[in-house]
Amino acid sequence: MVEIKTDAALATMRESGRITARALAAVRDAARPGVSLRDLDEVAHAVIREAGAKPAFLDYRPSFAPTPYPGVICASVNDAIVHGIPTDQRLRDGDLVSVDCGAYLDGWASDSAISFTIGEASPEDRRLLDTTQRALEAGIAAAVVGARIGDIAHAVGRVARTAGYGIVHGFGGHGIGRRMHEAPDVPNEGRPGRGYPLKHGLVLAIEPMLLAGGRDDWHTAADGWTLRTNDGSRAAHFEHTVAITDEGPRVLTLP
């Protein structure tokens, strides 16, 4: 069932979103050669805890997962697309890192992701990062009252395909509110004018995940969580929690 949020709920989700944004900013500031993914996880946990919120990912177990998730963030490096577990792996100059994070505040969730490189980005990585960011912005721009989920999916997919990138099918955006994952699903490719109608109070996590190799193929790593590109190409992931309002889309996970 799709829950339409009250304006009071949206206000609390905005505060939750600020916490998630601060956690991601702290992680990016801490990310440098020699720092481990586990170190970054501890940075995010400290921000969330000190804000009086709870990590949304820690111990979460969706239907596809073999075990509860063991981290506060998802930290996916290079050919890892999403759901990378924060381990003792240490960052190196040139790595492309995607970090996904979420928090609960007073029972309301927020979810956001960023991607960046360690050190100077190569032209290829910069193009991938810029295009994934533009795909997110296109999806947000399409999230208006009177449109449909398919309009968001089409906007994201058009940016990705025009640039020649692959798209992770089977994983994408979602409704969010009292739980991190709610109905409706928000694919990263689709037909305009189709799907659930967008109305004031609907809140969605919009999250393009683009694959540099141009293919859509991926596999799940041995840890049961991490999704990796089949061709070994790099991936990028950006995400915001967005409220549909009569005044236009409202991004809840800005600082």
PDB file of C-alpha atoms in Angstrom:
ATOM      1  CA  MET A   1       0.000   0.000   0.000  1.00  0.00           C
ATOM      2  CA  VAL A   2       1.224   3.494  -0.847  1.00  0.00           C
ATOM      3  CA  GLU A   3       1.166   5.908   2.103  1.00  0.00           C
ATOM      4  CA  ILE A   4       0.657   9.612   1.419  1.00  0.00           C
ATOM      5  CA  LYS A   5       2.481  11.619   4.084  1.00  0.00           C
ATOM      6  CA  THR A   6       1.059  14.566   5.996  1.00  0.00           C
ATOM      7  CA  ASP A   7       2.880  17.897   5.964  1.00  0.00           C
ATOM      8  CA  ALA A   8       3.954  17.221   9.562  1.00  0.00           C
ATOM      9  CA  ALA A   9       5.510  13.920   8.482  1.00  0.00           C
ATOM     10  CA  LEU A  10       7.304  15.676   5.625  1.00  0.00           C
ATOM     11  CA  ALA A  11       8.787  18.147   8.114  1.00  0.00           C
ATOM     12  CA  THR A  12      10.172  15.308  10.244  1.00  0.00           C
ATOM     13  CA  MET A  13      11.492  13.515   7.164  1.00  0.00           C
ATOM     14  CA  ARG A  14      13.278  16.746   6.210  1.00  0.00           C
ATOM     15  CA  GLU A  15      15.080  16.709   9.571  1.00  0.00           C
ATOM     16  CA  SER A  16      15.939  13.043   9.073  1.00  0.00           C
ATOM     17  CA  GLY A  17      17.230  13.930   5.612  1.00  0.00           C
ATOM     18  CA  ARG A  18      19.512  16.618   6.997  1.00  0.00           C
ATOM     19  CA  ILE A  19      21.112  14.054   9.287  1.00  0.00           C
ATOM     20  CA  THR A  20      21.703  11.657   6.415  1.00  0.00           C
ATOM     21  CA  ALA A  21      23.191  14.503   4.361  1.00  0.00           C
ATOM     22  CA  ARG A  22      25.549  15.419   7.200  1.00  0.00           C
ATOM     23  CA  ALA A  23      26.646  11.799   7.564  1.00  0.00           C
ATOM     24  CA  LEU A  24      27.445  11.565   3.855  1.00  0.00           C
ATOM     25  CA  ALA A  25      29.336  14.864   3.919  1.00  0.00           C
ATOM     26  CA  ALA A  26      31.409  13.650   6.878  1.00  0.00           C
ATOM     27  CA  VAL A  27      32.195  10.396   5.081  1.00  0.00           C
ATOM     28  CA  ARG A  28      33.337  12.231   1.965  1.00  0.00           C
ATOM     29  CA  ASP A  29      35.527  14.548   4.031  1.00  0.00           C
ATOM     30  CA  ALA A  30      37.143  11.540   5.727  1.00  0.00           C
ATOM     31  CA  ALA A  31      37.719   9.537   2.534  1.00  0.00           C
ATOM     32  CA  ARG A  32      41.372   9.575   1.474  1.00  0.00           C
ATOM     33  CA  PRO A  33      44.073   7.027   0.582  1.00  0.00           C
ATOM     34  CA  GLY A  34      44.727   4.609   3.436  1.00  0.00           C
ATOM     35  CA  VAL A  35      41.347   5.076   5.125  1.00  0.00           C
ATOM     36  CA  SER A  36      39.328   1.867   5.383  1.00  0.00           C
ATOM     37  CA  LEU A  37      35.690   1.415   4.483  1.00  0.00           C
ATOM     38  CA  ARG A  38      35.092   0.405   8.089  1.00  0.00           C
ATOM     39  CA  ASP A  39      36.575   3.745   9.196  1.00  0.00           C
ATOM     40  CA  LEU A  40      34.057   5.545   6.977  1.00  0.00           C
ATOM     41  CA  ASP A  41      31.248   3.465   8.478  1.00  0.00           C
ATOM     42  CA  GLU A  42      32.248   4.595  11.954  1.00  0.00           C
ATOM     43  CA  VAL A  43      32.275   8.236  10.824  1.00  0.00           C
ATOM     44  CA  ALA A  44      28.691   7.983   9.549  1.00  0.00           C
ATOM     45  CA  HIS A  45      27.545   6.125  12.651  1.00  0.00           C
ATOM     46  CA  ALA A  46      28.934   8.847  14.913  1.00  0.00           C
ATOM     47  CA  VAL A  47      27.079  11.608  13.023  1.00  0.00           C
ATOM     48  CA  ILE A  48      23.774   9.736  13.121  1.00  0.00           C
ATOM     49  CA  ARG A  49      24.114   8.742  16.767  1.00  0.00           C
ATOM     50  CA  GLU A  50      25.071  12.244  17.909  1.00  0.00           C
ATOM     51  CA  ALA A  51      21.997  13.649  16.132  1.00  0.00           C
ATOM     52  CA  GLY A  52      19.720  11.366  18.149  1.00  0.00           C
ATOM     53  CA  ALA A  53      18.781   9.303  15.092  1.00  0.00           C
ATOM     54  CA  LYS A  54      19.181   5.628  14.214  1.00  0.00           C
ATOM     55  CA  PRO A  55      20.979   4.059  11.220  1.00  0.00           C
ATOM     56  CA  ALA A  56      18.480   2.800   8.663  1.00  0.00           C
ATOM     57  CA  PHE A  57      20.746   0.144   7.142  1.00  0.00           C
ATOM     58  CA  LEU A  58      22.277  -1.543  10.187  1.00  0.00           C
ATOM     59  CA  ASP A  59      20.734  -5.022  10.718  1.00  0.00           C
ATOM     60  CA  TYR A  60      18.286  -4.443   7.846  1.00  0.00           C
ATOM     61  CA  ARG A  61      17.370  -7.639   5.990  1.00  0.00           C
ATOM     62  CA  PRO A  62      15.305  -7.323   2.797  1.00  0.00           C
ATOM     63  CA  SER A  63      13.887 -10.420   1.124  1.00  0.00           C
ATOM     64  CA  PHE A  64      16.852 -10.921  -1.232  1.00  0.00           C
ATOM     65  CA  ALA A  65      19.507 -10.786   1.492  1.00  0.00           C
ATOM     66  CA  PRO A  66      21.056 -13.892   3.075  1.00  0.00           C
ATOM     67  CA  THR A  67      21.946 -12.072   6.315  1.00  0.00           C
ATOM     68  CA  PRO A  68      21.110  -8.816   8.112  1.00  0.00           C
ATOM     69  CA  TYR A  69      23.190  -5.930   6.776  1.00  0.00           C
ATOM     70  CA  PRO A  70      26.260  -5.408   9.008  1.00  0.00           C
ATOM     71  CA  GLY A  71      27.012  -1.729   8.327  1.00  0.00           C
ATOM     72  CA  VAL A  72      25.675   1.798   8.729  1.00  0.00           C
ATOM     73  CA  ILE A  73      26.650   2.739   5.162  1.00  0.00           C
ATOM     74  CA  CYS A  74      26.936   0.863   1.900  1.00  0.00           C
ATOM     75  CA  ALA A  75      30.426   1.528   0.542  1.00  0.00           C
ATOM     76  CA  SER A  76      30.889   0.339  -3.044  1.00  0.00           C
ATOM     77  CA  VAL A  77      34.264   0.752  -4.753  1.00  0.00           C
ATOM     78  CA  ASN A  78      35.043   0.755  -8.493  1.00  0.00           C
ATOM     79  CA  ASP A  79      33.162  -2.181 -10.089  1.00  0.00           C
ATOM     80  CA  ALA A  80      30.897  -2.526  -7.031  1.00  0.00           C
ATOM     81  CA  ILE A  81      27.585  -0.888  -7.911  1.00  0.00           C
ATOM     82  CA  VAL A  82      25.630  -0.847  -4.641  1.00  0.00           C
ATOM     83  CA  HIS A  83      25.353  -2.636  -1.274  1.00  0.00           C
ATOM     84  CA  GLY A  84      29.107  -2.894  -0.734  1.00  0.00           C
ATOM     85  CA  ILE A  85      29.795  -3.932   2.864  1.00  0.00           C
ATOM     86  CA  PRO A  86      32.188  -1.645   4.797  1.00  0.00           C
ATOM     87  CA  THR A  87      35.212  -3.876   5.433  1.00  0.00           C
ATOM     88  CA  ASP A  88      38.893  -3.305   6.243  1.00  0.00           C
ATOM     89  CA  GLN A  89      39.556  -2.586   2.548  1.00  0.00           C
ATOM     90  CA  ARG A  90      41.619   0.602   2.352  1.00  0.00           C
ATOM     91  CA  LEU A  91      41.025   3.293  -0.213  1.00  0.00           C
ATOM     92  CA  ARG A  92      43.608   4.016  -2.889  1.00  0.00           C
ATOM     93  CA  ASP A  93      44.220   7.040  -5.052  1.00  0.00           C
ATOM     94  CA  GLY A  94      41.958   6.880  -8.109  1.00  0.00           C
ATOM     95  CA  ASP A  95      39.248   4.697  -6.539  1.00  0.00           C
ATOM     96  CA  LEU A  96      35.652   5.533  -7.436  1.00  0.00           C
ATOM     97  CA  VAL A  97      33.539   5.244  -4.288  1.00  0.00           C
ATOM     98  CA  SER A  98      29.750   5.185  -3.936  1.00  0.00           C
ATOM     99  CA  VAL A  99      28.353   5.665  -0.432  1.00  0.00           C
ATOM    100  CA  ASP A 100      24.701   5.071   0.444  1.00  0.00           C
ATOM    101  CA  CYS A 101      23.338   6.032   3.859  1.00  0.00           C
ATOM    102  CA  GLY A 102      20.021   6.327   5.651  1.00  0.00           C
ATOM    103  CA  ALA A 103      18.646   7.344   9.042  1.00  0.00           C
ATOM    104  CA  TYR A 104      15.482   7.163  11.104  1.00  0.00           C
ATOM    105  CA  LEU A 105      14.386  10.144  13.158  1.00  0.00           C
ATOM    106  CA  ASP A 106      11.233   9.861  15.260  1.00  0.00           C
ATOM    107  CA  GLY A 107      10.193   6.861  13.182  1.00  0.00           C
ATOM    108  CA  TRP A 108      10.676   8.471   9.747  1.00  0.00           C
ATOM    109  CA  ALA A 109      13.340   7.390   7.270  1.00  0.00           C
ATOM    110  CA  SER A 110      15.611   9.172   4.823  1.00  0.00           C
ATOM    111  CA  ASP A 111      17.934   7.656   2.203  1.00  0.00           C
ATOM    112  CA  SER A 112      20.630   9.249   0.038  1.00  0.00           C
ATOM    113  CA  ALA A 113      23.789   8.342  -1.881  1.00  0.00           C
ATOM    114  CA  ILE A 114      26.816  10.072  -3.359  1.00  0.00           C
ATOM    115  CA  SER A 115      29.707   8.981  -5.564  1.00  0.00           C
ATOM    116  CA  PHE A 116      33.176  10.503  -5.798  1.00  0.00           C
ATOM    117  CA  THR A 117      36.766   9.649  -6.590  1.00  0.00           C
ATOM    118  CA  ILE A 118      39.751   9.496  -4.275  1.00  0.00           C
ATOM    119  CA  GLY A 119      42.070  12.146  -5.648  1.00  0.00           C
ATOM    120  CA  GLU A 120      41.804  13.535  -9.159  1.00  0.00           C
ATOM    121  CA  ALA A 121      39.060  11.967 -11.277  1.00  0.00           C
ATOM    122  CA  SER A 122      39.962  10.636 -14.700  1.00  0.00           C
ATOM    123  CA  PRO A 123      37.999  12.100 -17.639  1.00  0.00           C
ATOM    124  CA  GLU A 124      36.081   8.820 -17.887  1.00  0.00           C
ATOM    125  CA  ASP A 125      35.155   8.828 -14.206  1.00  0.00           C
ATOM    126  CA  ARG A 126      34.211  12.515 -14.300  1.00  0.00           C
ATOM    127  CA  ARG A 127      31.863  11.894 -17.225  1.00  0.00           C
ATOM    128  CA  LEU A 128      30.268   8.931 -15.419  1.00  0.00           C
ATOM    129  CA  LEU A 129      29.812  10.930 -12.214  1.00  0.00           C
ATOM    130  CA  ASP A 130      28.435  13.980 -14.006  1.00  0.00           C
ATOM    131  CA  THR A 131      26.006  11.911 -16.068  1.00  0.00           C
ATOM    132  CA  THR A 132      24.700   9.973 -13.054  1.00  0.00           C
ATOM    133  CA  GLN A 133      24.169  13.259 -11.222  1.00  0.00           C
ATOM    134  CA  ARG A 134      22.307  14.663 -14.240  1.00  0.00           C
ATOM    135  CA  ALA A 135      20.138  11.529 -14.372  1.00  0.00           C
ATOM    136  CA  LEU A 136      19.163  12.108 -10.749  1.00  0.00           C
ATOM    137  CA  GLU A 137      18.387  15.764 -11.437  1.00  0.00           C
ATOM    138  CA  ALA A 138      16.236  14.775 -14.415  1.00  0.00           C
ATOM    139  CA  GLY A 139      14.317  12.296 -12.297  1.00  0.00           C
ATOM    140  CA  ILE A 140      13.717  14.886  -9.595  1.00  0.00           C
ATOM    141  CA  ALA A 141      12.520  17.438 -12.157  1.00  0.00           C
ATOM    142  CA  ALA A 142       9.952  14.903 -13.397  1.00  0.00           C
ATOM    143  CA  ALA A 143       8.612  14.270  -9.870  1.00  0.00           C
ATOM    144  CA  VAL A 144       5.664  16.649 -10.048  1.00  0.00           C
ATOM    145  CA  VAL A 145       2.002  16.410  -9.126  1.00  0.00           C
ATOM    146  CA  GLY A 146       0.021  14.980 -12.037  1.00  0.00           C
ATOM    147  CA  ALA A 147       2.908  12.988 -13.500  1.00  0.00           C
ATOM    148  CA  ARG A 148       3.467   9.264 -13.002  1.00  0.00           C
ATOM    149  CA  ILE A 149       6.284   6.977 -11.858  1.00  0.00           C
ATOM    150  CA  GLY A 150       7.007   6.169 -15.494  1.00  0.00           C
ATOM    151  CA  ASP A 151       7.811   9.825 -16.147  1.00  0.00           C
ATOM    152  CA  ILE A 152      10.571   9.712 -13.510  1.00  0.00           C
ATOM    153  CA  ALA A 153      11.890   6.404 -14.847  1.00  0.00           C
ATOM    154  CA  HIS A 154      11.889   7.698 -18.418  1.00  0.00           C
ATOM    155  CA  ALA A 155      13.720  10.892 -17.459  1.00  0.00           C
ATOM    156  CA  VAL A 156      16.467   8.966 -15.643  1.00  0.00           C
ATOM    157  CA  GLY A 157      16.815   6.338 -18.346  1.00  0.00           C
ATOM    158  CA  ARG A 158      16.969   8.831 -21.199  1.00  0.00           C
ATOM    159  CA  VAL A 159      19.985  10.594 -19.677  1.00  0.00           C
ATOM    160  CA  ALA A 160      21.751   7.277 -19.045  1.00  0.00           C
ATOM    161  CA  ARG A 161      21.095   5.736 -22.459  1.00  0.00           C
ATOM    162  CA  THR A 162      21.923   8.904 -24.382  1.00  0.00           C
ATOM    163  CA  ALA A 163      25.339   8.869 -22.729  1.00  0.00           C
ATOM    164  CA  GLY A 164      25.838   5.171 -23.535  1.00  0.00           C
ATOM    165  CA  TYR A 165      25.748   3.839 -19.989  1.00  0.00           C
ATOM    166  CA  GLY A 166      24.250   0.643 -18.626  1.00  0.00           C
ATOM    167  CA  ILE A 167      21.442   0.548 -16.056  1.00  0.00           C
ATOM    168  CA  VAL A 168      21.003  -1.895 -13.178  1.00  0.00           C
ATOM    169  CA  HIS A 169      17.662  -3.577 -13.741  1.00  0.00           C
ATOM    170  CA  GLY A 170      15.925  -5.179 -10.770  1.00  0.00           C
ATOM    171  CA  PHE A 171      17.183  -2.506  -8.382  1.00  0.00           C
ATOM    172  CA  GLY A 172      16.184   1.155  -8.299  1.00  0.00           C
ATOM    173  CA  GLY A 173      14.289   3.755  -6.358  1.00  0.00           C
ATOM    174  CA  HIS A 174      11.364   3.231  -4.009  1.00  0.00           C
ATOM    175  CA  GLY A 175       8.814   4.799  -1.772  1.00  0.00           C
ATOM    176  CA  ILE A 176      10.051   5.734   1.677  1.00  0.00           C
ATOM    177  CA  GLY A 177       8.502   6.848   4.949  1.00  0.00           C
ATOM    178  CA  ARG A 178       7.894   4.813   8.093  1.00  0.00           C
ATOM    179  CA  ARG A 179      10.043   2.145   6.453  1.00  0.00           C
ATOM    180  CA  MET A 180      13.083   2.643   4.265  1.00  0.00           C
ATOM    181  CA  HIS A 181      11.595   0.632   1.405  1.00  0.00           C
ATOM    182  CA  GLU A 182       7.917   1.156   0.664  1.00  0.00           C
ATOM    183  CA  ALA A 183       5.677   1.060  -2.397  1.00  0.00           C
ATOM    184  CA  PRO A 184       5.866   2.169  -5.144  1.00  0.00           C
ATOM    185  CA  ASP A 185       9.009   0.987  -6.926  1.00  0.00           C
ATOM    186  CA  VAL A 186      10.791   3.659  -8.989  1.00  0.00           C
ATOM    187  CA  PRO A 187      12.708   2.031 -11.882  1.00  0.00           C
ATOM    188  CA  ASN A 188      15.579   3.792 -13.606  1.00  0.00           C
ATOM    189  CA  GLU A 189      14.084   3.187 -17.039  1.00  0.00           C
ATOM    190  CA  GLY A 190      10.484   3.136 -18.183  1.00  0.00           C
ATOM    191  CA  ARG A 191       7.697   4.504 -20.322  1.00  0.00           C
ATOM    192  CA  PRO A 192       6.312   7.985 -19.657  1.00  0.00           C
ATOM    193  CA  GLY A 193       2.680   8.287 -18.616  1.00  0.00           C
ATOM    194  CA  ARG A 194       2.642   4.870 -16.960  1.00  0.00           C
ATOM    195  CA  GLY A 195       2.587   3.733 -13.347  1.00  0.00           C
ATOM    196  CA  TYR A 196       1.440   5.168 -10.039  1.00  0.00           C
ATOM    197  CA  PRO A 197       0.218   8.785 -10.190  1.00  0.00           C
ATOM    198  CA  LEU A 198       2.253  11.374  -8.296  1.00  0.00           C
ATOM    199  CA  LYS A 199       0.383  13.429  -5.706  1.00  0.00           C
ATOM    200  CA  HIS A 200       1.165  15.807  -2.859  1.00  0.00           C
ATOM    201  CA  GLY A 201       2.616  13.915   0.090  1.00  0.00           C
ATOM    202  CA  LEU A 202       4.104  10.987  -1.834  1.00  0.00           C
ATOM    203  CA  VAL A 203       7.789  10.539  -0.918  1.00  0.00           C
ATOM    204  CA  LEU A 204      10.229   8.688  -3.162  1.00  0.00           C
ATOM    205  CA  ALA A 205      13.884   7.747  -3.095  1.00  0.00           C
ATOM    206  CA  ILE A 206      15.147   8.359  -6.641  1.00  0.00           C
ATOM    207  CA  GLU A 207      18.489   6.660  -7.302  1.00  0.00           C
ATOM    208  CA  PRO A 208      20.129   6.172 -10.694  1.00  0.00           C
ATOM    209  CA  MET A 209      22.931   3.586 -10.793  1.00  0.00           C
ATOM    210  CA  LEU A 210      24.885   3.772 -14.057  1.00  0.00           C
ATOM    211  CA  LEU A 211      27.451   1.316 -15.409  1.00  0.00           C
ATOM    212  CA  ALA A 212      30.391   2.726 -17.372  1.00  0.00           C
ATOM    213  CA  GLY A 213      30.759  -0.299 -19.655  1.00  0.00           C
ATOM    214  CA  GLY A 214      27.390   0.310 -21.284  1.00  0.00           C
ATOM    215  CA  ARG A 215      26.020  -3.130 -20.463  1.00  0.00           C
ATOM    216  CA  ASP A 216      23.270  -3.870 -17.948  1.00  0.00           C
ATOM    217  CA  ASP A 217      24.790  -7.116 -16.656  1.00  0.00           C
ATOM    218  CA  TRP A 218      25.652  -7.530 -12.995  1.00  0.00           C
ATOM    219  CA  HIS A 219      26.086 -10.258 -10.404  1.00  0.00           C
ATOM    220  CA  THR A 220      25.920 -10.616  -6.639  1.00  0.00           C
ATOM    221  CA  ALA A 221      29.283 -11.104  -4.934  1.00  0.00           C
ATOM    222  CA  ALA A 222      30.044 -13.951  -2.540  1.00  0.00           C
ATOM    223  CA  ASP A 223      29.067 -11.820   0.470  1.00  0.00           C
ATOM    224  CA  GLY A 224      25.443 -12.037  -0.694  1.00  0.00           C
ATOM    225  CA  TRP A 225      25.042  -8.265  -0.727  1.00  0.00           C
ATOM    226  CA  THR A 226      27.427  -6.444  -3.081  1.00  0.00           C
ATOM    227  CA  LEU A 227      26.296  -6.029  -6.697  1.00  0.00           C
ATOM    228  CA  ARG A 228      29.182  -5.912  -9.196  1.00  0.00           C
ATOM    229  CA  THR A 229      29.389  -5.222 -12.920  1.00  0.00           C
ATOM    230  CA  ASN A 230      29.982  -8.353 -14.977  1.00  0.00           C
ATOM    231  CA  ASP A 231      32.511  -6.646 -17.243  1.00  0.00           C
ATOM    232  CA  GLY A 232      34.509  -5.101 -14.411  1.00  0.00           C
ATOM    233  CA  SER A 233      33.623  -1.553 -15.456  1.00  0.00           C
ATOM    234  CA  ARG A 234      33.040   1.142 -12.875  1.00  0.00           C
ATOM    235  CA  ALA A 235      29.668   2.265 -11.552  1.00  0.00           C
ATOM    236  CA  ALA A 236      28.255   5.403  -9.961  1.00  0.00           C
ATOM    237  CA  HIS A 237      25.225   5.932  -7.724  1.00  0.00           C
ATOM    238  CA  PHE A 238      23.463   9.125  -6.646  1.00  0.00           C
ATOM    239  CA  GLU A 239      20.241   9.302  -4.627  1.00  0.00           C
ATOM    240  CA  HIS A 240      17.935  11.748  -2.894  1.00  0.00           C
ATOM    241  CA  THR A 241      14.749  11.365  -0.887  1.00  0.00           C
ATOM    242  CA  VAL A 242      12.196  13.575  -2.638  1.00  0.00           C
ATOM    243  CA  ALA A 243       8.714  14.695  -1.572  1.00  0.00           C
ATOM    244  CA  ILE A 244       6.099  15.354  -4.241  1.00  0.00           C
ATOM    245  CA  THR A 245       4.351  18.605  -3.322  1.00  0.00           C
ATOM    246  CA  ASP A 246       1.913  21.046  -4.891  1.00  0.00           C
ATOM    247  CA  GLU A 247       4.801  23.538  -5.015  1.00  0.00           C
ATOM    248  CA  GLY A 248       7.075  21.125  -6.895  1.00  0.00           C
ATOM    249  CA  PRO A 249       9.567  18.433  -5.886  1.00  0.00           C
ATOM    250  CA  ARG A 250      11.155  18.997  -2.463  1.00  0.00           C
ATOM    251  CA  VAL A 251      14.509  17.326  -1.877  1.00  0.00           C
ATOM    252  CA  LEU A 252      14.556  16.171   1.750  1.00  0.00           C
ATOM    253  CA  THR A 253      18.176  14.954   1.892  1.00  0.00           C
ATOM    254  CA  LEU A 254      19.959  18.246   1.277  1.00  0.00           C
ATOM    255  CA  PRO A 255      22.190  19.561   4.087  1.00  0.00           C
TER     256      PRO A 255
END
